[in-house]
CSV table of C-alpha atoms and ligand atoms in Angstrom, one decimal:
chain,number,residue,atom,x,y,z
J,1,MET,CA,15.4,-44.3,-4.9
J,2,THR,CA,17.4,-41.5,-3.3
J,3,SER,CA,17.2,-39.2,-6.3
J,4,ILE,CA,13.4,-39.5,-6.5
J,5,ARG,CA,13.0,-38.5,-2.9
J,6,VAL,CA,15.2,-35.4,-3.4
J,7,VAL,CA,13.1,-34.2,-6.4
J,8,LEU,CA,9.8,-34.6,-4.4
J,9,VAL,CA,11.2,-32.5,-1.5
J,10,ALA,CA,12.3,-29.8,-3.9
J,11,SER,CA,9.0,-29.5,-5.6
J,12,VAL,CA,7.1,-29.2,-2.3
J,13,ALA,CA,9.4,-26.4,-1.2
J,14,LEU,CA,8.8,-24.5,-4.5
J,15,VAL,CA,5.0,-24.7,-4.0
J,16,LEU,CA,5.3,-23.2,-0.5
J,17,VAL,CA,7.5,-20.3,-1.7
J,18,ALA,CA,5.1,-19.6,-4.6
J,19,ALA,CA,2.0,-19.5,-2.2
J,20,GLY,CA,3.8,-17.1,0.2
J,21,CYS,CA,4.7,-14.6,-2.5
J,22,GLY,CA,1.3,-14.5,-4.1
J,23,GLU,CA,-0.4,-13.2,-1.1
J,24,SER,CA,0.8,-9.6,-1.1
J,25,ALA,CA,2.1,-9.1,-4.6
J,26,ASN,CA,-1.1,-10.1,-6.4
J,27,SER,CA,-3.5,-7.7,-4.7
J,28,GLU,CA,-5.5,-6.2,-7.5
J,29,PRO,CA,-5.5,-2.3,-7.6
J,30,VAL,CA,-8.9,-0.7,-6.8
J,31,ALA,CA,-10.1,2.0,-9.1
J,32,THR,CA,-10.7,4.8,-6.6
J,33,THR,CA,-9.4,8.2,-5.5
J,34,GLU,CA,-10.3,7.7,-1.9
J,35,VAL,CA,-8.0,5.9,0.6
J,36,ALA,CA,-8.9,5.5,4.3
J,37,MET,CA,-6.3,5.3,7.0
J,38,ALA,CA,-8.3,2.6,8.6
J,39,LYS,CA,-8.0,1.1,12.1
J,40,SER,CA,-5.4,0.1,13.0
J,41,TYR,CA,-2.4,1.2,11.0
J,42,ARG,CA,-3.7,0.3,7.5
J,43,PHE,CA,-4.2,2.0,4.2
J,44,ASP,CA,-7.5,0.8,2.7
J,45,PRO,CA,-7.4,0.0,-0.1
J,46,ARG,CA,-3.7,-0.3,-0.2
J,47,THR,CA,-3.2,-0.4,-4.0
J,48,ILE,CA,-5.3,1.9,-6.2
J,49,GLU,CA,-5.5,3.0,-9.8
J,50,ILE,CA,-6.4,6.4,-11.1
J,51,GLU,CA,-6.3,8.5,-14.3
J,52,ALA,CA,-3.6,11.1,-14.8
J,53,GLY,CA,-4.7,14.5,-13.5
J,54,GLN,CA,-6.8,13.1,-10.7
J,55,SER,CA,-6.1,13.7,-7.0
J,56,VAL,CA,-6.1,11.0,-4.3
J,57,THR,CA,-7.6,11.9,-0.9
J,58,TRP,CA,-6.4,10.1,2.2
J,59,THR,CA,-8.7,10.3,5.2
J,60,ASN,CA,-7.5,9.4,8.7
J,61,GLU,CA,-10.2,7.2,10.3
J,62,ASP,CA,-7.8,5.7,12.8
J,63,ASN,CA,-7.2,6.8,16.4
J,64,PHE,CA,-3.6,7.8,15.7
J,65,THR,CA,-1.8,10.5,13.7
J,66,HIS,CA,-0.5,9.2,10.3
J,67,THR,CA,1.3,10.7,7.4
J,68,VAL,CA,1.3,10.3,3.6
J,69,GLN,CA,4.6,10.6,1.8
J,70,VAL,CA,4.8,9.7,-1.8
J,71,ASP,CA,8.3,8.6,-2.7
J,72,GLY,CA,10.5,11.7,-3.5
J,73,GLN,CA,7.8,14.2,-2.3
J,74,LYS,CA,7.2,16.0,1.0
J,75,ASP,CA,5.6,14.3,4.0
J,76,HIS,CA,2.0,15.2,4.8
J,77,LYS,CA,0.9,14.9,8.5
J,78,VAL,CA,-2.7,13.8,8.8
J,79,GLU,CA,-4.3,14.1,12.2
J,80,ARG,CA,-7.3,12.0,13.3
J,81,GLY,CA,-10.4,13.0,11.3
J,82,GLU,CA,-8.4,15.0,8.8
J,83,SER,CA,-7.5,14.3,5.2
J,84,VAL,CA,-4.9,15.3,2.6
J,85,SER,CA,-5.3,15.3,-1.2
J,86,ILE,CA,-2.4,14.9,-3.6
J,87,ALA,CA,-2.6,15.4,-7.4
J,88,PHE,CA,-1.0,13.0,-9.8
J,89,ASP,CA,-0.4,14.6,-13.2
J,90,LYS,CA,1.9,12.0,-14.8
J,91,ALA,CA,1.3,8.3,-15.5
J,92,GLY,CA,3.4,5.9,-13.5
J,93,THR,CA,3.5,3.9,-10.4
J,94,TYR,CA,3.9,5.8,-7.1
J,95,HIS,CA,4.8,4.1,-3.9
J,96,TYR,CA,3.9,5.9,-0.6
J,97,VAL,CA,4.3,5.3,3.1
J,98,CYS,CA,3.2,6.6,6.5
J,99,THR,CA,6.6,7.7,7.8
J,100,LEU,CA,5.5,7.2,11.4
J,101,HIS,CA,4.6,3.5,10.8
J,102,SER,CA,6.5,2.6,7.6
J,103,GLN,CA,6.8,-1.0,8.7
J,104,ASP,CA,3.0,-1.5,8.6
J,105,MET,CA,1.7,1.3,6.4
J,106,ASP,CA,2.5,1.6,2.8
J,107,GLY,CA,0.7,1.5,-0.6
J,108,GLU,CA,0.8,2.2,-4.2
J,109,VAL,CA,-0.9,4.5,-6.7
J,110,THR,CA,-0.9,3.5,-10.3
J,111,VAL,CA,-1.6,6.5,-12.6
J,112,ARG,CA,-2.9,5.7,-16.1
Z,1,CU,CU1,0.8,5.7,10.4
């Protein structure tokens, strides 16, 4: 009896862990070159997919200054109402953050 109860508890725990992980990791990339810095403190869409040679334009639609820094590259400050475009020439997956709000604002560009 005791061993059956232990197995049941373990499987419930596994289901909970799996559900928690799926939420952020499985967001499908959106095929677009336009990302909004939306209200409040968000990149929208957060995960995008483009073709090699295309540029991505981030536009600040929030009420606060944000930045875009692709990992390993320079930081671009984007004031309210302004935008910045960054070209991606090589295929790969590029992670980026707003360095002012890196806890809340990050995203990924997949270049095909
Ligand atoms: Cu920000």
